[in-house]
């Protein structure tokens, strides 16, 4: 059942004349008649009595018309409510984020946002892979998301918040802790704790590509999805691993960080939202996140970096 078919029924119910109803909805009379016949066949009962001179509603047709009017009225209310939300703001912003967002970047942003919008609900969802975050935006499952850019799908507006380097996590008694920075060549014989491509595609690819450029292959002995798991394994002396620069903002007992000089590129961190979204609330959320990111630039400048 299509909305245009319902509109045709309502037009005929009010005009009770096929030609006038057809003109009203912009159809040929034969097309209107065919639409209504098709709808009646789909429903399994007649909506109209027809003679060569007269058109009238059946009892079932009267009920259908009344219910259809209520549905269209509710649809108009829904459109107006949605338009108001888009123009004036939302009472809920669903936020998606990779761990960098949820663990350390996002909490100050939420605190600042709530001072201006104390009644807006901010549910959070963590997805490890950045590509999944972008897809969640397009599917309207989240409204804004934090991810590694660029997004792999169309329809997303995004802003780069900052870039960070890549570090090597070592057991704090490791001989390479004496070095200021490390290269793939220096790490060629080390057992690596890596990440599955599906969970951490950027760091997974960074390890493989940087070693390949040096004519090497990393000796991966195990994989961990979460960086916290990787760091615990490193602290226990089971291997070394790559982590983004933000990780060293927090203490990790038994782990030492050194810049990875063979990193192929810095890691970007971005916020994204739907291009079609006109919400003032989301616009303000993006502004607050951007302001917070700018305040972090001096902090990143003082961290171990490439």
XYZ file of C-alpha atoms in Angstrom:
306
model
C 0.000 0.000 0.000
C 1.434 3.343 -1.054
C 0.698 6.807 0.294
C -0.331 8.069 -3.157
C -2.995 5.371 -3.329
C -4.436 6.498 -0.008
C -4.476 10.106 -1.236
C -6.370 9.005 -4.348
C -9.005 7.240 -2.222
C -9.476 10.331 -0.060
C -9.828 12.554 -3.109
C -12.510 10.289 -4.613
C -14.267 9.964 -1.252
C -14.599 13.747 -1.051
C -15.412 14.428 -4.720
C -17.459 11.239 -5.389
C -16.625 11.869 -9.029
C -13.751 10.169 -10.877
C -12.927 13.040 -13.246
C -12.824 15.719 -10.543
C -10.870 13.444 -8.192
C -8.372 12.643 -10.962
C -7.828 16.342 -11.679
C -7.340 16.999 -7.977
C -4.493 14.489 -7.634
C -3.020 15.191 -11.063
C -3.791 11.856 -12.711
C -5.656 10.669 -15.756
C -9.082 9.318 -14.857
C -8.123 5.823 -16.022
C -4.954 5.906 -13.876
C -6.924 6.945 -10.805
C -9.458 4.187 -11.391
C -6.664 1.640 -11.776
C -4.976 2.790 -8.542
C -8.140 2.433 -6.508
C -8.967 -0.941 -8.065
C -5.456 -2.171 -7.237
C -5.831 -1.005 -3.625
C -9.202 -2.717 -3.301
C -7.695 -5.927 -4.670
C -4.862 -5.660 -2.132
C -7.323 -5.107 0.740
C -9.701 -7.813 -0.410
C -12.878 -5.682 -0.273
C -14.502 -2.801 -2.151
C -14.200 0.785 -0.934
C -16.696 2.294 -3.400
C -20.002 1.461 -5.065
C -19.778 2.408 -8.744
C -22.472 2.908 -11.362
C -22.361 4.825 -14.635
C -23.875 7.873 -12.862
C -23.021 7.494 -9.223
C -20.059 6.842 -6.877
C -20.461 6.264 -3.142
C -18.504 4.737 -0.267
C -19.157 1.250 0.998
C -19.402 0.732 4.752
C -15.833 -0.573 4.699
C -14.855 2.457 2.625
C -16.221 4.839 5.275
C -14.121 3.163 7.964
C -11.038 3.138 5.739
C -11.372 6.828 4.879
C -11.750 7.848 8.526
C -8.714 5.813 9.568
C -6.677 7.056 6.594
C -7.406 10.666 7.525
C -6.198 9.972 11.055
C -3.005 8.380 9.702
C -2.278 11.347 7.430
C -2.955 13.790 10.249
C -0.516 11.881 12.457
C 2.025 11.889 9.632
C 1.723 15.672 9.329
C 2.278 15.985 13.088
C 5.353 13.772 12.850
C 6.787 15.859 10.008
C 6.225 19.081 11.942
C 7.782 17.612 15.079
C 10.781 16.435 13.085
C 11.134 19.807 11.378
C 11.025 21.522 14.761
C 13.699 19.195 16.100
C 15.903 19.845 13.090
C 15.458 23.617 13.261
C 15.495 24.201 16.997
C 17.429 21.338 18.543
C 17.114 17.796 19.810
C 16.270 16.383 23.210
C 18.664 13.484 22.563
C 22.002 13.252 20.793
C 23.185 9.683 20.287
C 26.978 9.619 20.363
C 29.202 6.938 18.905
C 32.914 6.735 19.458
C 36.087 4.736 19.281
C 37.878 4.215 22.569
C 39.954 7.392 22.228
C 36.724 9.365 22.389
C 34.998 7.588 25.227
C 37.987 7.065 27.511
C 39.531 10.502 27.668
C 38.398 13.012 25.013
C 34.626 12.968 25.445
C 34.018 13.411 29.217
C 35.058 17.117 29.326
C 33.018 17.772 26.171
C 29.907 16.261 27.743
C 30.411 18.272 30.931
C 30.668 21.526 28.970
C 27.694 20.646 26.772
C 25.467 19.821 29.733
C 26.071 23.250 31.235
C 24.301 24.741 28.194
C 21.832 21.912 27.531
C 21.103 20.206 30.867
C 17.960 18.496 29.538
C 19.503 16.876 26.462
C 20.133 13.153 26.896
C 23.495 11.900 25.577
C 23.532 8.083 25.233
C 26.933 6.655 24.248
C 27.841 3.689 22.052
C 31.351 2.298 21.552
C 32.367 0.671 18.280
C 36.018 -0.219 17.815
C 36.268 0.255 14.034
C 35.982 3.800 12.645
C 34.269 2.597 9.457
C 31.421 1.173 11.528
C 30.939 4.528 13.260
C 30.432 6.272 9.935
C 27.901 3.678 8.832
C 26.020 4.068 12.122
C 25.611 7.790 11.356
C 24.223 7.150 7.878
C 21.806 4.556 9.255
C 20.543 7.064 11.843
C 21.632 4.867 14.745
C 23.851 7.632 16.115
C 23.756 11.390 15.503
C 27.432 12.249 15.936
C 30.477 10.012 16.097
C 34.206 10.208 16.735
C 36.434 8.197 14.398
C 39.637 8.036 12.396
C 39.024 9.939 9.138
C 38.129 9.999 6.376
C 34.680 8.373 6.587
C 34.185 5.578 4.025
C 30.632 6.568 3.058
C 28.874 9.567 1.525
C 26.394 11.732 3.372
C 28.651 12.556 6.314
C 30.015 15.970 7.225
C 33.142 15.758 9.363
C 35.833 17.860 10.943
C 39.378 16.864 11.843
C 39.929 17.631 15.524
C 43.604 16.739 15.876
C 46.362 14.459 14.677
C 48.555 12.311 16.893
C 51.620 10.163 16.535
C 52.114 6.437 17.012
C 54.056 5.004 19.949
C 55.700 1.667 20.659
C 54.638 0.155 23.982
C 57.490 -1.773 25.651
C 57.912 -3.606 28.956
C 59.617 -1.020 31.161
C 62.689 -3.233 31.618
C 63.173 -3.760 27.853
C 66.591 -2.932 26.429
C 65.033 -0.672 23.767
C 63.676 1.662 26.461
C 67.115 3.284 26.331
C 66.393 4.543 22.787
C 64.740 7.927 22.161
C 62.674 6.542 19.277
C 62.296 3.227 17.510
C 62.130 2.051 13.902
C 60.811 -1.067 12.210
C 64.393 -2.212 11.688
C 65.124 -2.008 15.420
C 61.934 -3.965 16.155
C 62.391 -6.621 13.468
C 63.077 -9.452 15.940
C 60.573 -8.414 18.599
C 57.370 -10.427 19.258
C 54.453 -8.136 18.404
C 51.021 -7.997 19.954
C 48.859 -6.603 17.176
C 45.153 -6.001 16.472
C 42.651 -7.741 14.181
C 42.146 -5.760 10.988
C 38.383 -5.681 11.578
C 38.747 -4.086 15.014
C 41.691 -1.670 14.599
C 42.273 -1.255 10.848
C 44.509 1.823 11.135
C 47.020 0.395 13.614
C 46.841 -3.060 11.998
C 47.672 -1.489 8.649
C 50.301 0.810 10.159
C 52.307 -2.141 11.483
C 52.164 -4.115 8.245
C 52.921 -1.163 5.956
C 55.768 0.294 8.002
C 57.537 -3.065 8.181
C 56.924 -3.694 4.474
C 58.598 -0.407 3.574
C 61.668 -1.579 5.460
C 61.589 -4.909 3.614
C 60.458 -6.738 6.743
C 57.490 -8.613 8.164
C 56.453 -8.125 11.802
C 56.608 -11.192 14.040
C 53.036 -11.127 15.354
C 52.580 -13.622 18.191
C 49.042 -12.693 19.260
C 46.242 -10.189 18.683
C 44.166 -8.129 21.113
C 41.059 -6.119 20.308
C 41.340 -3.685 23.200
C 44.369 -1.475 23.779
C 44.022 -2.034 27.522
C 44.456 -5.775 26.936
C 47.470 -5.170 24.714
C 49.099 -2.982 27.373
C 48.601 -5.599 30.088
C 50.217 -8.211 27.873
C 53.122 -5.863 27.150
C 53.592 -5.197 30.878
C 53.836 -8.951 31.426
C 56.669 -9.161 28.905
C 54.761 -11.089 26.238
C 55.603 -8.686 23.421
C 55.573 -5.097 22.188
C 52.805 -3.201 20.400
C 51.769 -0.016 18.641
C 49.391 2.435 20.310
C 48.145 5.946 19.503
C 49.775 8.868 21.248
C 46.834 9.592 23.554
C 47.411 6.318 25.439
C 50.409 7.721 27.307
C 48.193 10.426 28.824
C 47.267 7.816 31.418
C 49.675 5.878 33.631
C 50.274 2.248 32.680
C 52.302 0.353 35.226
C 55.088 -1.716 33.744
C 54.930 -0.069 30.293
C 57.268 2.448 28.641
C 56.383 4.355 25.471
C 58.718 5.430 22.686
C 57.876 7.241 19.428
C 57.569 4.974 16.404
C 59.751 6.702 13.812
C 58.650 4.319 11.036
C 54.991 5.303 11.309
C 53.622 5.955 7.839
C 51.375 8.865 8.864
C 49.890 10.511 11.945
C 46.534 9.253 13.212
C 43.665 11.654 12.687
C 40.762 12.031 15.111
C 37.542 13.533 13.782
C 33.918 14.205 14.621
C 31.235 13.444 12.059
C 27.508 14.023 11.596
C 24.908 13.736 8.833
C 25.138 16.420 6.148
C 21.347 16.642 6.094
C 21.085 17.365 9.828
C 20.221 21.000 10.581
C 19.922 20.658 14.343
C 21.216 23.654 16.279
C 21.890 21.306 19.197
C 24.236 19.143 17.142
C 25.921 22.237 15.681
C 26.655 23.441 19.205
C 27.918 20.011 20.280
C 30.392 20.029 17.372
C 31.550 23.531 18.340
C 32.196 22.475 21.947
C 34.095 19.377 20.824
C 36.178 21.490 18.431
C 37.005 24.009 21.144
C 38.089 21.245 23.494
C 40.305 19.740 20.791
C 42.036 23.091 20.259
C 42.811 23.273 23.977
C 44.598 19.918 23.715
C 47.087 20.931 21.028
C 49.719 22.178 23.540
C 49.302 18.960 25.504
C 50.008 16.800 22.472
C 53.031 18.931 21.649
C 54.643 17.840 24.928
C 53.935 14.116 24.531
C 56.292 11.584 22.930
C 55.862 12.073 19.206
C 57.362 11.231 15.850
